[in-house]
Structures are given as C-alpha cells and as structure tokens.
Amino acid sequence: MGKSLLIVGGGLSGGLLAYRCRTLYPELEIRLIEKGPSLGGNKTWSFHGSDISAQSFEWIKPLIEQSWDYQDVHFPSYRRRLPISYHSISSARFHATVSSALQDRVRFGCSVSKIHGKSVTLSDGSTLNADSVWDARGSSAHEFSPCGYQKFLGLEVLLKDPHGLRGPVLMDATLPQTDGFRFFYLLPWDARRLLIEDTYYSDTPHLSASQVRQEVLAYALDRGWSVEKVIREESGCLPIPLSQMGTRAERSIGTRAGHFHPTTSYSLPFAVRTAELLAPVLSEGKTPSPWLLNPFESRQQKMYLLLNRMLFQAAEPNKRVRVLEHFYRQPQGLIGRFYAGRLNPSDWVRLLLWGKPPVSVLRAAQSLFPRRYAHVGT
C-alpha cells in the first residue's frame, strides 16, 4: 500500500499542496476535505511575476485566469507604471482546475472537530486516518495579536460600456484618507468586467458592508463607469502582524502557520513555495523538518515587522499614505524584492533611511523595538 496524505482545508495552501502532489506523485494516496461546497471559497489571489520562479509559474499556470504586463499605482502627488507582470487567480478557476485534477479525492461539506497525530475526527464522529495529516484551514485575523488590519470589500461588476483599463491598478490612493490608509484596487478581467475593491490599512477590523458597497458604486460612477450588474462580492480582514507571525502549529500550512507576507498579506507565493517543498518529502513518507517551511529568515521577518510598526504606530492613521508614497518612489528592483519577501540589507537601509522621512523621526524611533502595548483597535 502506498503512502497516504490527508489535507484539512481546501483553500489556497491546501488546494495547491494537493494539486502539486497529485500532478507529480500520482501514486500518493491523497484526500482533501473541505467544509464548504467548493475549493477556494469566494476569493481572488494575485501575485507579481517577480514573486515566484519561472519553474513555479509553469505549474500554476493552469490556475491563472488573467495576466497583465504591468501594474499602476496612483497617489496624490504622482502616478507610476511598473513594468512588472501581475497575475490573478479567481476562486472559480481554482476550484475547477484543482477539483478536476483530484476528482473523487475531495470531500465537500466536511467539518472537522479535531486533528490529532495521523487521524482526523469529523463533526459526525467518524474518523479518517493517513500517514501524514496537514492542517490548512486558515485562520482569523483575530488570532494574531497585536496586529493591524487590512480589510476590504470588493464588487465584481459588469459595466454597460468598456472601462478603458488595460492593466491593474494596485493602489488608487487619490481619494480622501479615512480609517487609516485607504485605496481602491482594480482588476480588469476583460473589457467590461471589473473587480473594484475598497481597501483599508486600519487599526480596527470593523467594516460597514452596506456603506462600503455604496462607496464602491460611487467610485465607479465618479470614474464614468455605469454598472449594469454586480456579479459577485468578496470581502476579508487580514492580519498585519506587529510583533509575531502566527502560532506555527505543528503540521499546519497557510495563514495558520504564518505563511503570508507580513506587510501586504499576499499569500500565493508562500503557498507555492510550501507545495514545492512539501510534495517530494511527503511522497517519500518522510517527516519534514519544523524549519523547512519557515518563509522568512529570523532577521528578515523582524525587519518586515519593524516596517509594520512604522506604518501602524509611527504614522498617524490618515497619513499612512505618505509611507506608501515613499515606498513606491523606490527602484523597481527593490519593489519587486519587497513583494517577493527577499529584501537584502542594502534594500532595508535605502527603504528606511533614503529621502525625507514619511513619518515623525521620534515616533519612528519609538517603534524600533517590540514592546508590550494594548491590542490595536481595543
């Protein structure tokens, strides 16, 4: 009998691991259990072309719904077009591709009450066993403390006329800054179909869905876009850790294990890396080292957390836009390495010391070292 693998949670990390194992090691017995009716839920995942290797891009290419050759950012004082490719995966495309590869190896509507060792107890009391069990159920932003929050609500809309965008707008921060750093995120799926997200880097996780829906529609109207139909809605609240990166529970992957970018919350590059590292080890029936999946070297992680404290503690909430304006004036290579989580020491020196400081020097100095403070937003 061959080796067996059981993955709990059919989100990005769990789905990619199962997909990678299935396509590379068909002899491995795989089961993926998901509590919802589909894989991936109702989400959109994006990444920059410089975030992953060319080899990685090739195996996830079937999952990609749309790609662009550049990305734009808009700030009050300037606009910039970065010739860095950008790619997006819709949850519908994710579900179709991964479930097709796994076929009957996926169980939907399956809730888990306990994971222990090499077995999983389901909510109906039944038990599933495997040589290796991995927890990919994700986590809530509230499990990271202290932290700031990246919260958003987006509407995918069909417009009556073409929107005129040829590429994504990662940040349109030219609007009034409320509830922290605020920007709109635009993904043009085709000439008339557009995802419009209202996003906040905020001290609190609270978001009025009804109010933000109206803000999104008002933004579209202000741009001269007439909405014919709202196709779907997606929302989320992601942690921006200030002093730690998750609990790193044993045999967990994804956000539960801190496998996401500390400052942007982008998770796809880290899910790809996890799948690539784990798949060959699991196919041989081995137990991976606890440090194998650590996405950041200790010093690198500390620097990202320092940047987060600069953003959430040194900058006044409605002036956080200055920090991002400062960042997007940096060289293209540095920006690419930042998103990929591969900044080098000279990058950090330039990022933190170059040019006019975007925040108070005194408040920046106060955020240099982790300290005990009340939970953000309480």
mmCIF file of N, CA and C in Angstrom, residues 287-335:
data_model
loop_
_atom_site.group_PDB
_atom_site.id
_atom_site.type_symbol
_atom_site.label_atom_id
_atom_site.label_comp_id
_atom_site.label_asym_id
_atom_site.label_seq_id
_atom_site.Cartn_x
_atom_site.Cartn_y
_atom_site.Cartn_z
ATOM 1 N N THR A 287 9.102 12.806 7.398
ATOM 2 C CA THR A 287 8.593 13.902 8.224
ATOM 3 C C THR A 287 9.451 15.126 7.987
ATOM 4 N N PRO A 288 8.886 16.210 7.481
ATOM 5 C CA PRO A 288 9.700 17.395 7.183
ATOM 6 C C PRO A 288 10.218 18.073 8.440
ATOM 7 N N SER A 289 11.358 18.720 8.310
ATOM 8 C CA SER A 289 11.924 19.487 9.417
ATOM 9 C C SER A 289 10.979 20.613 9.794
ATOM 10 N N PRO A 290 10.858 20.952 11.079
ATOM 11 C CA PRO A 290 9.985 22.054 11.504
ATOM 12 C C PRO A 290 10.351 23.382 10.842
ATOM 13 N N TRP A 291 11.624 23.530 10.451
ATOM 14 C CA TRP A 291 12.080 24.791 9.883
ATOM 15 C C TRP A 291 11.996 24.828 8.362
ATOM 16 N N LEU A 292 11.617 23.707 7.756
ATOM 17 C CA LEU A 292 11.597 23.628 6.298
ATOM 18 C C LEU A 292 10.689 24.684 5.677
ATOM 19 N N LEU A 293 9.543 24.904 6.298
ATOM 20 C CA LEU A 293 8.534 25.763 5.698
ATOM 21 C C LEU A 293 8.583 27.206 6.189
ATOM 22 N N ASN A 294 9.548 27.531 7.036
ATOM 23 C CA ASN A 294 9.633 28.895 7.541
ATOM 24 C C ASN A 294 9.889 29.851 6.382
ATOM 25 N N PRO A 295 8.936 30.729 6.043
ATOM 26 C CA PRO A 295 9.092 31.556 4.852
ATOM 27 C C PRO A 295 10.115 32.674 4.988
ATOM 28 N N PHE A 296 10.489 33.021 6.212
ATOM 29 C CA PHE A 296 11.415 34.121 6.415
ATOM 30 C C PHE A 296 12.525 33.737 7.379
ATOM 31 N N GLU A 297 13.736 34.106 7.036
ATOM 32 C CA GLU A 297 14.842 34.041 7.992
ATOM 33 C C GLU A 297 14.519 35.023 9.114
ATOM 34 N N SER A 298 14.947 34.711 10.326
ATOM 35 C CA SER A 298 14.539 35.467 11.512
ATOM 36 C C SER A 298 14.774 36.968 11.373
ATOM 37 N N ARG A 299 15.945 37.360 10.905
ATOM 38 C CA ARG A 299 16.244 38.785 10.799
ATOM 39 C C ARG A 299 15.363 39.455 9.753
ATOM 40 N N GLN A 300 15.106 38.743 8.646
ATOM 41 C CA GLN A 300 14.249 39.276 7.596
ATOM 42 C C GLN A 300 12.835 39.536 8.131
ATOM 43 N N GLN A 301 12.304 38.565 8.889
ATOM 44 C CA GLN A 301 10.975 38.727 9.448
ATOM 45 C C GLN A 301 10.918 39.915 10.395
ATOM 46 N N LYS A 302 11.947 40.083 11.217
ATOM 47 C CA LYS A 302 11.966 41.201 12.160
ATOM 48 C C LYS A 302 11.928 42.540 11.437
ATOM 49 N N MET A 303 12.570 42.616 10.272
ATOM 50 C CA MET A 303 12.582 43.870 9.533
ATOM 51 C C MET A 303 11.195 44.186 8.960
ATOM 52 N N TYR A 304 10.507 43.168 8.468
ATOM 53 C CA TYR A 304 9.149 43.408 7.970
ATOM 54 C C TYR A 304 8.227 43.835 9.113
ATOM 55 N N LEU A 305 8.387 43.227 10.264
ATOM 56 C CA LEU A 305 7.555 43.605 11.408
ATOM 57 C C LEU A 305 7.875 45.023 11.862
ATOM 58 N N LEU A 306 9.146 45.411 11.747
ATOM 59 C CA LEU A 306 9.523 46.789 12.045
ATOM 60 C C LEU A 306 8.819 47.750 11.092
ATOM 61 N N LEU A 307 8.784 47.397 9.815
ATOM 62 C CA LEU A 307 8.099 48.239 8.836
ATOM 63 C C LEU A 307 6.614 48.354 9.171
ATOM 64 N N ASN A 308 6.024 47.258 9.625
ATOM 65 C CA ASN A 308 4.608 47.296 10.012
ATOM 66 C C ASN A 308 4.380 48.240 11.186
ATOM 67 N N ARG A 309 5.291 48.210 12.149
ATOM 68 C CA ARG A 309 5.145 49.118 13.295
ATOM 69 C C ARG A 309 5.319 50.569 12.860
ATOM 70 N N MET A 310 6.224 50.798 11.906
ATOM 71 C CA MET A 310 6.371 52.149 11.361
ATOM 72 C C MET A 310 5.040 52.610 10.760
ATOM 73 N N LEU A 311 4.385 51.703 10.036
ATOM 74 C CA LEU A 311 3.143 52.046 9.346
ATOM 75 C C LEU A 311 1.992 52.273 10.313
ATOM 76 N N PHE A 312 1.889 51.407 11.328
ATOM 77 C CA PHE A 312 0.728 51.465 12.215
ATOM 78 C C PHE A 312 0.954 52.263 13.490
ATOM 79 N N GLN A 313 2.219 52.443 13.911
ATOM 80 C CA GLN A 313 2.467 53.160 15.166
ATOM 81 C C GLN A 313 3.144 54.508 14.953
ATOM 82 N N ALA A 314 4.082 54.565 13.990
ATOM 83 C CA ALA A 314 4.797 55.826 13.789
ATOM 84 C C ALA A 314 3.999 56.792 12.918
ATOM 85 N N ALA A 315 3.218 56.270 12.001
ATOM 86 C CA ALA A 315 2.440 57.133 11.112
ATOM 87 C C ALA A 315 1.052 57.382 11.688
ATOM 88 N N GLU A 316 0.605 58.619 11.625
ATOM 89 C CA GLU A 316 -0.769 58.917 12.013
ATOM 90 C C GLU A 316 -1.697 58.208 11.032
ATOM 91 N N PRO A 317 -2.809 57.645 11.516
ATOM 92 C CA PRO A 317 -3.655 56.795 10.665
ATOM 93 C C PRO A 317 -3.957 57.338 9.289
ATOM 94 N N ASN A 318 -4.402 58.578 9.201
ATOM 95 C CA ASN A 318 -4.812 59.121 7.910
ATOM 96 C C ASN A 318 -3.653 59.714 7.113
ATOM 97 N N LYS A 319 -2.424 59.553 7.648
ATOM 98 C CA LYS A 319 -1.233 59.986 6.920
ATOM 99 C C LYS A 319 -0.340 58.804 6.544
ATOM 100 N N ARG A 320 -0.869 57.584 6.714
ATOM 101 C CA ARG A 320 -0.108 56.391 6.328
ATOM 102 C C ARG A 320 0.160 56.361 4.837
ATOM 103 N N VAL A 321 -0.659 57.055 4.084
ATOM 104 C CA VAL A 321 -0.464 57.116 2.635
ATOM 105 C C VAL A 321 0.933 57.620 2.296
ATOM 106 N N ARG A 322 1.516 58.473 3.151
ATOM 107 C CA ARG A 322 2.853 59.004 2.884
ATOM 108 C C ARG A 322 3.905 57.903 2.896
ATOM 109 N N VAL A 323 3.710 56.899 3.757
ATOM 110 C CA VAL A 323 4.654 55.784 3.819
ATOM 111 C C VAL A 323 4.651 55.018 2.508
ATOM 112 N N LEU A 324 3.459 54.788 1.949
ATOM 113 C CA LEU A 324 3.362 54.055 0.688
ATOM 114 C C LEU A 324 3.817 54.899 -0.484
ATOM 115 N N GLU A 325 3.555 56.189 -0.446
ATOM 116 C CA GLU A 325 4.087 57.091 -1.473
ATOM 117 C C GLU A 325 5.611 57.023 -1.496
ATOM 118 N N HIS A 326 6.207 57.047 -0.325
ATOM 119 C CA HIS A 326 7.656 56.970 -0.183
ATOM 120 C C HIS A 326 8.168 55.640 -0.747
ATOM 121 N N PHE A 327 7.471 54.572 -0.419
ATOM 122 C CA PHE A 327 7.892 53.245 -0.881
ATOM 123 C C PHE A 327 7.881 53.145 -2.401
ATOM 124 N N TYR A 328 6.812 53.628 -3.030
ATOM 125 C CA TYR A 328 6.677 53.464 -4.476
ATOM 126 C C TYR A 328 7.550 54.414 -5.287
ATOM 127 N N ARG A 329 8.348 55.229 -4.617
ATOM 128 C CA ARG A 329 9.374 56.024 -5.311
ATOM 129 C C ARG A 329 10.705 55.260 -5.379
ATOM 130 N N GLN A 330 10.758 54.090 -4.776
ATOM 131 C CA GLN A 330 11.983 53.297 -4.752
ATOM 132 C C GLN A 330 12.247 52.653 -6.117
ATOM 133 N N PRO A 331 13.483 52.164 -6.342
ATOM 134 C CA PRO A 331 13.791 51.483 -7.607
ATOM 135 C C PRO A 331 12.898 50.269 -7.824
ATOM 136 N N GLN A 332 12.641 49.972 -9.077
ATOM 137 C CA GLN A 332 11.753 48.861 -9.422
ATOM 138 C C GLN A 332 12.227 47.542 -8.834
ATOM 139 N N GLY A 333 13.548 47.299 -8.864
ATOM 140 C CA GLY A 333 14.083 46.047 -8.337
ATOM 141 C C GLY A 333 13.793 45.873 -6.867
ATOM 142 N N LEU A 334 13.919 46.955 -6.104
ATOM 143 C CA LEU A 334 13.634 46.900 -4.666
ATOM 144 C C LEU A 334 12.159 46.582 -4.439
ATOM 145 N N ILE A 335 11.286 47.218 -5.207
ATOM 146 C CA ILE A 335 9.853 46.961 -5.054
ATOM 147 C C ILE A 335 9.536 45.497 -5.321
#
